[in-house]
Short mmCIF file of C-alpha atoms in Angstrom, two decimals:
data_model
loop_
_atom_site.label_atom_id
_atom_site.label_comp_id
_atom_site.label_asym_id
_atom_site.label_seq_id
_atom_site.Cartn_x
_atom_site.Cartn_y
_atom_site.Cartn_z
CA UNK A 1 -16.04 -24.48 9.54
CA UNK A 2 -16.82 -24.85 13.08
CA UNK A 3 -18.90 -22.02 14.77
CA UNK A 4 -16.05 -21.38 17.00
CA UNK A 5 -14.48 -21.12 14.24
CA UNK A 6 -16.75 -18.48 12.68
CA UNK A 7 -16.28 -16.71 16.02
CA UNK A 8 -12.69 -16.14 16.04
CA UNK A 9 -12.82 -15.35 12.25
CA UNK A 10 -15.67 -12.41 13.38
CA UNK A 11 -13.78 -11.53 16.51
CA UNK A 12 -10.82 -11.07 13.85
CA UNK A 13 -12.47 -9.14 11.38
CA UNK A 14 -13.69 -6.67 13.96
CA UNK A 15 -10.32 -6.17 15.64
CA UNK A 16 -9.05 -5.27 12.24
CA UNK A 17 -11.79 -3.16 11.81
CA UNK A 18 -11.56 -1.38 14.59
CA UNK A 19 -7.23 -0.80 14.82
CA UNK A 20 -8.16 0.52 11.21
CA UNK A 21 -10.72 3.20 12.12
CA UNK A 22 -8.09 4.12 15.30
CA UNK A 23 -5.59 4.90 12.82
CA UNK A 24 -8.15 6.51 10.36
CA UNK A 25 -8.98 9.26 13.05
CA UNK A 26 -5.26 9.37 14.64
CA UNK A 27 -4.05 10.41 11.25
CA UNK A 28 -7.33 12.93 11.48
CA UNK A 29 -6.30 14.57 14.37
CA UNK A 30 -2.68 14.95 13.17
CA UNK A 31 -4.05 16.33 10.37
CA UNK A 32 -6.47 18.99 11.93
CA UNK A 33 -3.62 19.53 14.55
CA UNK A 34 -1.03 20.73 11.57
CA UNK A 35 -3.98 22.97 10.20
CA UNK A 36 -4.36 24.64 13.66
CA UNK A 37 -0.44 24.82 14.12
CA UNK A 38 0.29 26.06 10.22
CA UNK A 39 -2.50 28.69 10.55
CA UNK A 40 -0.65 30.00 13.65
CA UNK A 41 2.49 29.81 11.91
CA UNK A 42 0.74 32.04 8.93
CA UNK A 43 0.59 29.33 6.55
CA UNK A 44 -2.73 28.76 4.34
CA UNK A 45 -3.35 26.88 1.62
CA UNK A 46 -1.46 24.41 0.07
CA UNK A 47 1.68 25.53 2.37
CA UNK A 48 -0.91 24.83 5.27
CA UNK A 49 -2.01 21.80 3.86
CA UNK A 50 2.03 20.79 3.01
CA UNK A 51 2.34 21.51 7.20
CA UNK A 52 -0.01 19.03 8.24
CA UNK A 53 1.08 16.49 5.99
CA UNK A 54 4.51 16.89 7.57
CA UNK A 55 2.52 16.68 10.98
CA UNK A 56 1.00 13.11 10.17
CA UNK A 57 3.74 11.48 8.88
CA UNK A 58 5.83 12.96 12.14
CA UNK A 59 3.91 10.24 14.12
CA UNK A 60 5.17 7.51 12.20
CA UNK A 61 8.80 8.35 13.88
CA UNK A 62 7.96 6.16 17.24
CA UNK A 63 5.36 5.07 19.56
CA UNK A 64 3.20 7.40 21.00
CA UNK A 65 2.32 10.91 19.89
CA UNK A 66 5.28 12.67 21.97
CA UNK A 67 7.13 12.83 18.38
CA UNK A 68 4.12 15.37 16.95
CA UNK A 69 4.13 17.00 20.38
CA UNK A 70 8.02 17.52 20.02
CA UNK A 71 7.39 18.58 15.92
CA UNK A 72 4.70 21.03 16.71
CA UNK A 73 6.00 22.47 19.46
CA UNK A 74 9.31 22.80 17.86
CA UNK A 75 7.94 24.41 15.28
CA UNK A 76 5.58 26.74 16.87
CA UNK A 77 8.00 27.83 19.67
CA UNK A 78 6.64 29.92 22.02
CA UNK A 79 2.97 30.91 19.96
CA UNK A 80 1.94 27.93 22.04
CA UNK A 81 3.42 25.08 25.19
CA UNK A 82 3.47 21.48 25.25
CA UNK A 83 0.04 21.33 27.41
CA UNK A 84 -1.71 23.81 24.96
CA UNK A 85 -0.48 21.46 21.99
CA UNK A 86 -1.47 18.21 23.98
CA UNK A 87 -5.10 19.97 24.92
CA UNK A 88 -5.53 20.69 20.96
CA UNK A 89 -4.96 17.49 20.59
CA UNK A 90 -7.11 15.37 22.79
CA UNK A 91 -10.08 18.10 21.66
CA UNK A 92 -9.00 16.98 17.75
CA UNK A 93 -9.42 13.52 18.60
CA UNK A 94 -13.04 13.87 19.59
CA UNK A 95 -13.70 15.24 16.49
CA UNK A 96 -11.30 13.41 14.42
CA UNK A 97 -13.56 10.32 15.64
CA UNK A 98 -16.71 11.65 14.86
CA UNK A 99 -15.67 12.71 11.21
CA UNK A 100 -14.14 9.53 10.88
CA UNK A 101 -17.82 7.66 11.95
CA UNK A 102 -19.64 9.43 10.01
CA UNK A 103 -17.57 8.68 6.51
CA UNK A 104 -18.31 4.61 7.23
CA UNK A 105 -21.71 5.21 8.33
#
């Protein structure tokens, strides 16, 4: 094997790596999302934890994260907007990253 070779086999690996830990903490921050929406809706427990399955798999519908905006919101009505949902999330990612870090590390 050639070291360019070895190169584009690394460069590989660490793409992989990387689209992997994306998902890891997308599905993280879906997942914290549904807690915060279920315990709004009154939910706890394993009916909260049901609720933000429901929320991470809702992502899965189509590109982009407009389909757990729409499920969420939907389902919250109005205990919360759009832009309060959307603000939730970007402040879940942040921490949905960092969780995510700190289980490889």
């Amino acid at each position: 094997m050639t070291t360019f070779d070895e190169r584009e086999n690394a460069f590989e690996a660490k793409f992989a790596h990387d689209e992997e830990m994306q998902f890891k903490a997308q599905a993280r921050c879906n997942k914290l999302l549904g807690l915060w929406a279920a315990e709004k809706l009154g939910k706890t427990g394993n009916e909260a934890d049901e609720y933000a399955k429901s929320v991470v798999i809702s992502d899965l519908e189509e590109t982009g994260h407009e389909d757990v905006v729409r499920k969420v919101s939907g389902d919250l009505g109005d205990l919360s907007s759009d832009d309060d949902i959307r603000a939730k999330m970007a402040e879940f990612l942040v921490e949905a990253k960092a969780q995510v870090l700190n289980e490889t590390n």
